[in-house]
């Protein structure tokens, strides 16, 4: 089973994301990253990200927006 891959992700399938397409970074388990992460859409740790906000459906008081 693949634990970490950077590059072509074909052949990796997960119960969370299904079959991974294209190129990117995949880590099963924990990943420790240093520096910046830039995202315009997606989800991480129960938070939803879009181009202008980060929000939590579980706790609306933890929502942030740049508008």
PDB file of C-alpha atoms in Angstrom:
ATOM      1  CA  UNK A   1       0.000   0.000   0.000  1.00  0.00           C
ATOM      2  CA  UNK A   2       1.312   3.437  -0.959  1.00  0.00           C
ATOM      3  CA  UNK A   3       2.174   5.641   2.032  1.00  0.00           C
ATOM      4  CA  UNK A   4       3.578   8.730   0.266  1.00  0.00           C
ATOM      5  CA  UNK A   5       3.808   9.814  -3.341  1.00  0.00           C
ATOM      6  CA  UNK A   6       4.661  13.082  -5.047  1.00  0.00           C
ATOM      7  CA  UNK A   7       4.080  13.193  -8.786  1.00  0.00           C
ATOM      8  CA  UNK A   8       1.700  11.095 -10.852  1.00  0.00           C
ATOM      9  CA  UNK A   9      -1.069   9.804  -8.566  1.00  0.00           C
ATOM     10  CA  UNK A  10      -2.650   7.253 -10.904  1.00  0.00           C
ATOM     11  CA  UNK A  11      -3.102   3.863  -9.263  1.00  0.00           C
ATOM     12  CA  UNK A  12      -3.815   5.301  -5.805  1.00  0.00           C
ATOM     13  CA  UNK A  13      -7.347   4.841  -4.503  1.00  0.00           C
ATOM     14  CA  UNK A  14      -8.720   5.813  -1.097  1.00  0.00           C
ATOM     15  CA  UNK A  15     -12.037   5.426   0.687  1.00  0.00           C
ATOM     16  CA  UNK A  16     -12.100   9.198   1.290  1.00  0.00           C
ATOM     17  CA  UNK A  17     -11.142  10.499  -2.181  1.00  0.00           C
ATOM     18  CA  UNK A  18     -11.708   7.529  -4.487  1.00  0.00           C
ATOM     19  CA  UNK A  19      -9.242   7.096  -7.339  1.00  0.00           C
ATOM     20  CA  UNK A  20      -6.787   9.989  -7.481  1.00  0.00           C
ATOM     21  CA  UNK A  21      -6.266  11.618 -10.886  1.00  0.00           C
ATOM     22  CA  UNK A  22      -3.362  13.569 -12.334  1.00  0.00           C
ATOM     23  CA  UNK A  23      -0.366  14.862 -10.415  1.00  0.00           C
ATOM     24  CA  UNK A  24      -0.007  16.020  -6.811  1.00  0.00           C
ATOM     25  CA  UNK A  25       1.054  15.030  -3.315  1.00  0.00           C
ATOM     26  CA  UNK A  26      -0.479  12.086  -1.415  1.00  0.00           C
ATOM     27  CA  UNK A  27       0.271  10.974   2.151  1.00  0.00           C
ATOM     28  CA  UNK A  28      -1.526   8.195   4.017  1.00  0.00           C
ATOM     29  CA  UNK A  29      -1.407   8.847   7.752  1.00  0.00           C
ATOM     30  CA  UNK A  30       0.291  11.991   8.994  1.00  0.00           C
ATOM     31  CA  UNK A  31       2.002  14.611   6.848  1.00  0.00           C
ATOM     32  CA  UNK A  32       4.198  17.337   8.306  1.00  0.00           C
ATOM     33  CA  UNK A  33       4.466  20.350   6.026  1.00  0.00           C
ATOM     34  CA  UNK A  34       6.474  23.489   6.575  1.00  0.00           C
ATOM     35  CA  UNK A  35       5.842  26.775   4.803  1.00  0.00           C
ATOM     36  CA  UNK A  36       2.644  27.953   3.101  1.00  0.00           C
ATOM     37  CA  UNK A  37      -0.367  26.099   1.781  1.00  0.00           C
ATOM     38  CA  UNK A  38      -2.409  27.941  -0.839  1.00  0.00           C
ATOM     39  CA  UNK A  39      -5.970  26.812  -1.530  1.00  0.00           C
ATOM     40  CA  UNK A  40      -8.936  28.359  -3.315  1.00  0.00           C
ATOM     41  CA  UNK A  41     -11.342  25.486  -2.659  1.00  0.00           C
ATOM     42  CA  UNK A  42     -11.639  22.267  -0.667  1.00  0.00           C
ATOM     43  CA  UNK A  43     -11.930  20.908   2.836  1.00  0.00           C
ATOM     44  CA  UNK A  44      -9.426  20.344   5.622  1.00  0.00           C
ATOM     45  CA  UNK A  45     -10.021  19.227   9.200  1.00  0.00           C
ATOM     46  CA  UNK A  46     -13.782  19.852   9.070  1.00  0.00           C
ATOM     47  CA  UNK A  47     -13.418  23.318   7.533  1.00  0.00           C
ATOM     48  CA  UNK A  48     -14.657  24.251   4.056  1.00  0.00           C
ATOM     49  CA  UNK A  49     -12.529  26.574   1.941  1.00  0.00           C
ATOM     50  CA  UNK A  50     -13.687  28.722  -0.964  1.00  0.00           C
ATOM     51  CA  UNK A  51     -12.164  31.702  -2.735  1.00  0.00           C
ATOM     52  CA  UNK A  52     -13.223  34.171  -0.021  1.00  0.00           C
ATOM     53  CA  UNK A  53     -13.850  32.271   3.219  1.00  0.00           C
ATOM     54  CA  UNK A  54     -13.040  29.414   5.573  1.00  0.00           C
ATOM     55  CA  UNK A  55     -16.023  28.045   7.473  1.00  0.00           C
ATOM     56  CA  UNK A  56     -17.076  25.280   9.828  1.00  0.00           C
ATOM     57  CA  UNK A  57     -20.585  23.868   9.585  1.00  0.00           C
ATOM     58  CA  UNK A  58     -20.105  22.366  13.075  1.00  0.00           C
ATOM     59  CA  UNK A  59     -19.173  25.673  14.726  1.00  0.00           C
ATOM     60  CA  UNK A  60     -20.223  28.835  12.830  1.00  0.00           C
ATOM     61  CA  UNK A  61     -18.309  31.029  15.304  1.00  0.00           C
ATOM     62  CA  UNK A  62     -15.091  29.640  13.762  1.00  0.00           C
ATOM     63  CA  UNK A  63     -15.838  31.034  10.292  1.00  0.00           C
ATOM     64  CA  UNK A  64     -13.609  33.604   8.576  1.00  0.00           C
ATOM     65  CA  UNK A  65     -14.231  35.735   5.505  1.00  0.00           C
ATOM     66  CA  UNK A  66     -12.315  38.424   3.646  1.00  0.00           C
ATOM     67  CA  UNK A  67     -15.484  40.173   2.469  1.00  0.00           C
TER      68      UNK A  67
END
